Coordinates of C-alpha atoms and ligand atoms in Angstrom, one line a residue:
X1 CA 93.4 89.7 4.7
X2 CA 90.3 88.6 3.3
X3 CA 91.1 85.6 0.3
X4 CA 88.4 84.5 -2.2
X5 CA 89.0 80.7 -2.4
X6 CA 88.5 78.5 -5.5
X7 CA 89.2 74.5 -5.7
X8 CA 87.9 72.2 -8.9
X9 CA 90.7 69.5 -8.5
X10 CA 88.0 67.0 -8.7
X11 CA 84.6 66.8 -8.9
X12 CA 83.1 68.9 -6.7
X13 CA 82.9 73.1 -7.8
X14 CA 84.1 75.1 -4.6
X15 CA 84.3 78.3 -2.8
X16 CA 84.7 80.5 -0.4
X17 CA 85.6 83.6 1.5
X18 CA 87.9 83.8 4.5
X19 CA 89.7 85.8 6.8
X20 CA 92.8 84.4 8.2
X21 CA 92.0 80.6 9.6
X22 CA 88.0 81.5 9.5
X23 CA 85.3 80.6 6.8
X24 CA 82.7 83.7 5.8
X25 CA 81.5 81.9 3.3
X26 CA 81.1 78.6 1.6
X27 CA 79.8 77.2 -1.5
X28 CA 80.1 73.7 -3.2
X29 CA 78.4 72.5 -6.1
X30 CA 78.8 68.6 -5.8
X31 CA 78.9 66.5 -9.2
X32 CA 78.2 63.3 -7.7
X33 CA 75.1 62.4 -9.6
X34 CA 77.0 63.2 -13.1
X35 CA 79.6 60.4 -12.0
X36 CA 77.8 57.8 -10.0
X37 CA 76.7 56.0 -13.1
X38 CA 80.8 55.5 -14.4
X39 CA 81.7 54.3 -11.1
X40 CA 84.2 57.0 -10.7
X41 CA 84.9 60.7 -11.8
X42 CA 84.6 61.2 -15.7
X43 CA 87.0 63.8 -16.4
X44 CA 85.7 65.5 -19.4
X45 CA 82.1 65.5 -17.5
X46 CA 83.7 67.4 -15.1
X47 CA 85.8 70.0 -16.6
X48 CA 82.0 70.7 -19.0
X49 CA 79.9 70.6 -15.2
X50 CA 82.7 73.1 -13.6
X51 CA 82.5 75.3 -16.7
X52 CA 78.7 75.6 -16.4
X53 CA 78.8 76.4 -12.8
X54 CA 82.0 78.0 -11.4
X55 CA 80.7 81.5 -11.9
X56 CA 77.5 80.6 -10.1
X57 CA 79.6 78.8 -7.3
X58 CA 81.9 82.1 -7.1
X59 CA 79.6 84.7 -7.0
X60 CA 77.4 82.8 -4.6
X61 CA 80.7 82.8 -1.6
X62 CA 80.5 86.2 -2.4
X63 CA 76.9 87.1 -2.0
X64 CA 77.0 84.8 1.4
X65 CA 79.9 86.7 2.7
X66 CA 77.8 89.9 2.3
X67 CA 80.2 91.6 0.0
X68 CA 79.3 93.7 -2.9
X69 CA 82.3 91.8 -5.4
X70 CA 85.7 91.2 -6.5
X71 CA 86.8 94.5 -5.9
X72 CA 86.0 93.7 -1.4
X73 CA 88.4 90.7 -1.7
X74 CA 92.2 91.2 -1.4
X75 CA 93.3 88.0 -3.3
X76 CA 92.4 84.6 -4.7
X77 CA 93.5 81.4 -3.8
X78 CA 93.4 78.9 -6.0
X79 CA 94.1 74.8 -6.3
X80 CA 96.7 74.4 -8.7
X81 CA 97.2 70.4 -8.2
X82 CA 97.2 67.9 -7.7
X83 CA 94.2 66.6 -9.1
X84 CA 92.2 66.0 -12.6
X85 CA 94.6 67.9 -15.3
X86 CA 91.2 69.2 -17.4
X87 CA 89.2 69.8 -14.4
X88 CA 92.3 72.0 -12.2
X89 CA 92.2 74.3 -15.5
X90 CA 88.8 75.5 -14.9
X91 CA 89.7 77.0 -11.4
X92 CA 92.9 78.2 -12.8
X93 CA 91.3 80.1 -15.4
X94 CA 88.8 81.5 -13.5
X95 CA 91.3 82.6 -10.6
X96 CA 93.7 84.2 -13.6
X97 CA 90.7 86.2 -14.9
X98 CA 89.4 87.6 -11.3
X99 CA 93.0 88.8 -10.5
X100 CA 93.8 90.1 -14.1
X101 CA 90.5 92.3 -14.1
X102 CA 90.8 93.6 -10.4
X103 CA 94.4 93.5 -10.0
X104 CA 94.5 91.2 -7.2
X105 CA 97.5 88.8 -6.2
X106 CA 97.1 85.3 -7.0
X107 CA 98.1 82.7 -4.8
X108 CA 98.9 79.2 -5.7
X109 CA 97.7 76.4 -3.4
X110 CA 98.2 72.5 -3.7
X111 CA 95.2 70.2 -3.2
X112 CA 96.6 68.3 0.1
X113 CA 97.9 70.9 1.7
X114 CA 94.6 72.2 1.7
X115 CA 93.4 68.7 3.6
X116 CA 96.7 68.7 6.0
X117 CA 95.1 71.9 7.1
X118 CA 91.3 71.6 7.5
X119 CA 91.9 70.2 11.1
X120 CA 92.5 73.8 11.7
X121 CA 89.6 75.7 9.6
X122 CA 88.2 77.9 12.1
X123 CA 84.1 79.1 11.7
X124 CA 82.7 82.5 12.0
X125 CA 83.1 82.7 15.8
X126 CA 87.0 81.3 15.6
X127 CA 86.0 77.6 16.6
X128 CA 87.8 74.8 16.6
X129 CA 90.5 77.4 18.5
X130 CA 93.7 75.6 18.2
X131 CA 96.6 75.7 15.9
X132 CA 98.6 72.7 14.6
X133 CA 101.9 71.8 17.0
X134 CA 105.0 71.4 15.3
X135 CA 106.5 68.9 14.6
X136 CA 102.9 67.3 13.5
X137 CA 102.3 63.9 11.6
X138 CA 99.5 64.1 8.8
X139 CA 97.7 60.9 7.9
X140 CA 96.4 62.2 4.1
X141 CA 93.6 59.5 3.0
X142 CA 91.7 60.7 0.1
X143 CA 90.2 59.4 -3.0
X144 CA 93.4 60.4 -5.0
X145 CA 96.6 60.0 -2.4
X146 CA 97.5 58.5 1.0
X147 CA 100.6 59.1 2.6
X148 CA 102.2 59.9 5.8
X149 CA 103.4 63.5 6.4
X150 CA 106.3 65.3 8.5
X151 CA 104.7 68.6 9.3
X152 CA 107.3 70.5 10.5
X153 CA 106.7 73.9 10.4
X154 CA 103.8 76.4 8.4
X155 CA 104.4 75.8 4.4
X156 CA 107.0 72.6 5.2
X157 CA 106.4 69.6 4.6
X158 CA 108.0 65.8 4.4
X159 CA 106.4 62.9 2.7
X160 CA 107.7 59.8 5.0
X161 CA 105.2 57.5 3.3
X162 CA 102.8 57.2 1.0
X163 CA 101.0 54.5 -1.6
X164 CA 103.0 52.8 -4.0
X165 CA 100.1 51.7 -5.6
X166 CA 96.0 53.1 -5.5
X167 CA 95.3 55.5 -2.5
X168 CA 92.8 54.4 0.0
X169 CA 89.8 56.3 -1.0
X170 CA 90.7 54.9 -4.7
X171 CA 90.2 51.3 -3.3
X172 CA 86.9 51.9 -1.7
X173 CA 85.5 53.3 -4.6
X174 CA 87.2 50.1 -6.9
X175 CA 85.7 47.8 -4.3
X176 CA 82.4 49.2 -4.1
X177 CA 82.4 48.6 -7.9
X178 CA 83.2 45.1 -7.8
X179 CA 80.0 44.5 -5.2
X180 CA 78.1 46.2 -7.9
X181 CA 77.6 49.7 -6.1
X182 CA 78.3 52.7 -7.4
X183 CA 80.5 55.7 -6.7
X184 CA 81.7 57.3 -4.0
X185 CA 82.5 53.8 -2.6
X186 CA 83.8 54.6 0.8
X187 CA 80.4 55.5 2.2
X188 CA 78.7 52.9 -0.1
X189 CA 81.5 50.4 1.8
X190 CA 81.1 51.8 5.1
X191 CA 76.8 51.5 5.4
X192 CA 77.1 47.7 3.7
X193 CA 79.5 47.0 7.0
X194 CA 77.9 48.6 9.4
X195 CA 75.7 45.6 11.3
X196 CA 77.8 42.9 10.6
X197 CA 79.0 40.8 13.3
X198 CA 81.7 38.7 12.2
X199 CA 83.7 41.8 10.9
X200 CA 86.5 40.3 9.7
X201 CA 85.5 37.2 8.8
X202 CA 87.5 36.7 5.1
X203 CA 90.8 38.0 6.7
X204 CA 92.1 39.5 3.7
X205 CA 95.5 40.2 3.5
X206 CA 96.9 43.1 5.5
X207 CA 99.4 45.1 3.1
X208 CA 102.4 45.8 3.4
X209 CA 102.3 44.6 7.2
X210 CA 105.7 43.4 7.5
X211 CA 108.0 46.3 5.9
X212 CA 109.5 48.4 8.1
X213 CA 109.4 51.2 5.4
X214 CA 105.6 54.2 5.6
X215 CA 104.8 53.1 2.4
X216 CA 101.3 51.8 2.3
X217 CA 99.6 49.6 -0.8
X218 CA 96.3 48.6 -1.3
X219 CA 96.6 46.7 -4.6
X220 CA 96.9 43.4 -3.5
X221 CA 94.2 43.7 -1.4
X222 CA 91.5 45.1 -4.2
X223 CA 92.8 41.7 -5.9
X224 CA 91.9 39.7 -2.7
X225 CA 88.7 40.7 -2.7
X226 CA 87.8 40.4 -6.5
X227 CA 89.4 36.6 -6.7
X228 CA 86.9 36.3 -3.4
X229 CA 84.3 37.2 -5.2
X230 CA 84.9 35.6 -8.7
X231 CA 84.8 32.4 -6.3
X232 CA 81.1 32.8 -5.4
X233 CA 78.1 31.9 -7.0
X234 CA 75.4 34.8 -7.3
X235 CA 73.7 33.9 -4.3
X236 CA 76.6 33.5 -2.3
X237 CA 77.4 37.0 -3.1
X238 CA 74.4 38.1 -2.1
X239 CA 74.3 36.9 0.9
X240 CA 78.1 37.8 1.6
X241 CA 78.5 41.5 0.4
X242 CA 78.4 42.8 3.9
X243 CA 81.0 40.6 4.9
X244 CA 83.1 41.1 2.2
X245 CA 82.6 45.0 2.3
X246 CA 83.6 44.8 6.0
X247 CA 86.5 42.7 6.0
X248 CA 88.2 44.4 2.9
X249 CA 87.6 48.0 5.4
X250 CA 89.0 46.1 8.3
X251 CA 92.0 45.0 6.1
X252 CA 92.5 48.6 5.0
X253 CA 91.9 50.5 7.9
X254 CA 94.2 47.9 9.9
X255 CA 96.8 48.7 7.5
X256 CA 96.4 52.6 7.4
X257 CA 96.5 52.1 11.6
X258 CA 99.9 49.9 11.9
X259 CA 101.6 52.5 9.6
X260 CA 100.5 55.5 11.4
X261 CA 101.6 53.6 14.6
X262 CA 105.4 52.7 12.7
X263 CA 105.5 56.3 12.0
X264 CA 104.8 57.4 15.6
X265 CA 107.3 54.7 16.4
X266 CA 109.9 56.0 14.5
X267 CA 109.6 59.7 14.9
X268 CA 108.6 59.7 18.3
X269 CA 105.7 62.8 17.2
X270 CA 102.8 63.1 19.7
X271 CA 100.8 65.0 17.7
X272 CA 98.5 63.6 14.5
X273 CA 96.4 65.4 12.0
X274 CA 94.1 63.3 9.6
X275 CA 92.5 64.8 6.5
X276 CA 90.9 63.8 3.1
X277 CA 87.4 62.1 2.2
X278 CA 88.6 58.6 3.8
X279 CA 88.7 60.3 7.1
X280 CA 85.3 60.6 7.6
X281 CA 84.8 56.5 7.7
X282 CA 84.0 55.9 11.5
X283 CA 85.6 52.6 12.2
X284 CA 89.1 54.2 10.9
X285 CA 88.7 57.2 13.0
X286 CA 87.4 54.7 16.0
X287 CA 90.9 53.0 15.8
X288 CA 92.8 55.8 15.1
X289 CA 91.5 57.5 18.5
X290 CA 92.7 54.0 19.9
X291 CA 96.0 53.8 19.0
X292 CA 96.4 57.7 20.2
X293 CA 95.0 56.8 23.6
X294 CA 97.5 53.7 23.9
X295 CA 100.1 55.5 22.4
X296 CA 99.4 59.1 24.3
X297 CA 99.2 61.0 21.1
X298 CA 96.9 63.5 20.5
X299 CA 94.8 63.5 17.5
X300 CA 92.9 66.0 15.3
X301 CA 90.0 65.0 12.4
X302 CA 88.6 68.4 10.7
X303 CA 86.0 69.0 12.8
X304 CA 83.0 71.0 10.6
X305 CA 81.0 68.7 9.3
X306 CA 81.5 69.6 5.3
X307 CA 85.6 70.1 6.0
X308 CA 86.0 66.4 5.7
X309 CA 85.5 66.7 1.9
X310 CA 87.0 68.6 -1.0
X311 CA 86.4 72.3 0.0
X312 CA 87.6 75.4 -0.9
X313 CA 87.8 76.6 3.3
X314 CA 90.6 74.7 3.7
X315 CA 92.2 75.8 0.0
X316 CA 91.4 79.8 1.4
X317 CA 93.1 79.3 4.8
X318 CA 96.2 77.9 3.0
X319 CA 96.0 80.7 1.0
X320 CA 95.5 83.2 3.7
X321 CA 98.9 81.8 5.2
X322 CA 100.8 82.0 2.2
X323 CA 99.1 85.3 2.0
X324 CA 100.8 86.2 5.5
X325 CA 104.1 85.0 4.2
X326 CA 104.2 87.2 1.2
X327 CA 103.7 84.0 -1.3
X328 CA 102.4 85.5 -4.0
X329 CA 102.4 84.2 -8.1
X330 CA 103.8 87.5 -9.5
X331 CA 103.7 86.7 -13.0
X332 CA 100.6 84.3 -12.9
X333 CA 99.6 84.3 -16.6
X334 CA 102.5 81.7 -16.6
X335 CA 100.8 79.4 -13.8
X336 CA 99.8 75.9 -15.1
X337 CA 97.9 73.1 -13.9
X338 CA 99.9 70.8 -11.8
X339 CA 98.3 67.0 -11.8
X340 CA 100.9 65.2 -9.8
X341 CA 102.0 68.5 -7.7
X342 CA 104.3 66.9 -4.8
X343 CA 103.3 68.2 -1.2
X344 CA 107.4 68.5 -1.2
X345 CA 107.3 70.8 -4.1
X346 CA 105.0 72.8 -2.2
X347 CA 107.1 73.0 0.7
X348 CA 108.6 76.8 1.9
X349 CA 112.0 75.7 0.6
X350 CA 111.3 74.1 -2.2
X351 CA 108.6 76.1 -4.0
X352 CA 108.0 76.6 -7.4
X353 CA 104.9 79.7 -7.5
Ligands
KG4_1 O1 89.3 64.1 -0.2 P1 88.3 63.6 -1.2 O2 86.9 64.3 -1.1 O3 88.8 63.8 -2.6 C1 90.1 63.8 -3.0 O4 90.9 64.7 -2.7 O5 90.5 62.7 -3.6 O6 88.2 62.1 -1.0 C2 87.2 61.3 -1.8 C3 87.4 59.9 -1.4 C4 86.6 58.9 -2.3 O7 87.4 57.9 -2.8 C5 85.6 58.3 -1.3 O8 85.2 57.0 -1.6 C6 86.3 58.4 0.0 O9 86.9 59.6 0.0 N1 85.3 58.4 1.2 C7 85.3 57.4 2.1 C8 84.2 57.7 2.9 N2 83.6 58.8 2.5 C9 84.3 59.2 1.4 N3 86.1 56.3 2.3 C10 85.8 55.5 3.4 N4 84.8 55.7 4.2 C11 83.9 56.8 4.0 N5 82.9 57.0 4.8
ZN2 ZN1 90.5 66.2 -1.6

């Protein structure tokens, strides 16, 4: 089953060809520069930029996987949520019109799932080769959700935690703004921390430490930092961002690391699969590996270098398992965008095509 892949959920314009769990092809047309100046993704700049390119972007996965066009494929997946409402639409539409004019089956895929599975995005010669264990947890930090998943079987899933408030990726870029940076913050959070000594020298407030409950929260602590930095005078701050950069990604990571450890607590689940942009930051992945090793878990980042981000790879091998299962959309001219699509809703016995 070979699936032509399609994600625009946010602000990057992906796609790709696969073949069961392996990537032919790959294309993604980032929109970085169009956003960097509003310190965070400016919807109706994106739905215009994934207008003006998602043909390109298409046709491009096609070329690289060597095929002549639509007619070689044997069905598109495409992210239907969650994500940006205006920006989803574009991918949507274009999906609707590939398998309207060459009768091909449509298959719906949410945004996370897509990230709960890029652990297991195999390339051209079947590498990583392993498969996810169930019962898995999923740690899910991006820039627009973070929760704590019960993976228990292909297409099933259980939300045990999640934010009650911003998701982690959506802190580092509301931090990074405060500093003065600019957007993606995570990366922008991670450099300014990287050579500092005293890591954790403002101790901000770790949240949601004491409740017993996976629920993480990273409000308070995006408020911690800006009443930190109201406090200073200019030059203070300039001599302090480092600091303050590193202690608010100690604070988060700490707290993304004591629920992950609850969870394994609680459920007694040896087996861990992290995914979404935040999971590329190298001191959360250094304590995650920690806690593993103390706790005897095993533990599984996506491995190919572009599968940390938003990609269509990991949309397609969703796809190609739904694919396997018979989930098809029959009557997609009747698909919609889904912004706030659950990961339960997505779930085998749950799902609403
Ligand atoms: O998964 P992703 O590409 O998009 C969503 O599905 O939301 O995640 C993007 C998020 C952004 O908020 C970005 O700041 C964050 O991932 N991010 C990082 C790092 N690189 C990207 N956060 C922390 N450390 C990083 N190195
Ligand atoms: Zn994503």
């Amino acid at each position: 089953m070979r699936v032509l892949a399609i994600d625009t959920s946010a602000d990057d314009t992906c796609s790709a060809v696969v073949e069961g769990r392996r990537v032919i092809s790959h294309v993604e047309y980032s929109q970085i520069s169009l956003h960097e100046q509003w310190g965070g993704i400016y919807p109706s700049v994106a739905r215009r930029a994934h207008e003006e390119r998602i043909e390109w972007v298409v046709k491009k996965a096609l070329t690289k996987a060597k095929l002549q066009g639509f007619s070689d494929i044997d069905a598109v997946a495409v992210t239907t949520g969650p994500g940006l409402a205006i920006a989803l639409e574009v991918g949507i539409n274009f999906a609707k019109q590939i398998c309207h004019g060459y009768k091909k089956p449509f298959i719906s895929v949410n945004h996370m799932e897509g990230h709960l599975y890029s652990s297991y995005v195999q390339n051209q010669k079947g590498q990583p080769n392993r498969e996810p264990k169930f019962p898995t947890l999923g740690l899910l930090i991006s820039g627009g959700h973070s929760e704590i998943v019960l993976w228990k079987g292909p297409l099933e899933y259980q939300i045990l935690g999640e934010t009650v408030d911003d998701a982690a990726g959506e802190a580092f870029d509301k931090a990074s703004r405060m500093l003065g940076f600019s957007y993606p913050g995570g990366p922008i959070i991670e450099r300014l921390a990287e050579n500092v000594k005293n890591i954790d020298k403002y101790n901000f407030p770790r949240p949601m430490a004491k409740s017993k409950t996976l629920d993480l929260s990273f409000s308070g602590l995006k408020t911690a930092l800006l009443y930190k930095i109201k406090s200073m005078t200019p030059t203070e701050l300039n001599s302090e961002r480092p600091y303050l950069a590193s202690s608010f990604q100690e604070a988060l990571i700490k707290s993304v690391v004591k629920k992950l450890a609850l969870a394994i607590d609680q459920t007694n689940i040896r087996d861990i699969t992290v995914g979404g942009g935040v999971s590329v930051n190298s001191r959360l992945r250094l304590l995650l590996r920690k806690l593993c090793r103390e706790k005897g878990c095993n533990i599984f980042f996506p491995s190919l270098k572009y599968l940390n981000f938003d990609n269509a790879a990991m949309i397609g091998v969703v796809g190609a398992i739904r694919a396997k299962n018979d989930i098809f959309v029959e009557d997609f001219s009747t698909v919609e965008r889904r912004p706030r699509m659950t990961l339960a809703e997505s779930s085998l016995k749950n799902m609403l095509l």
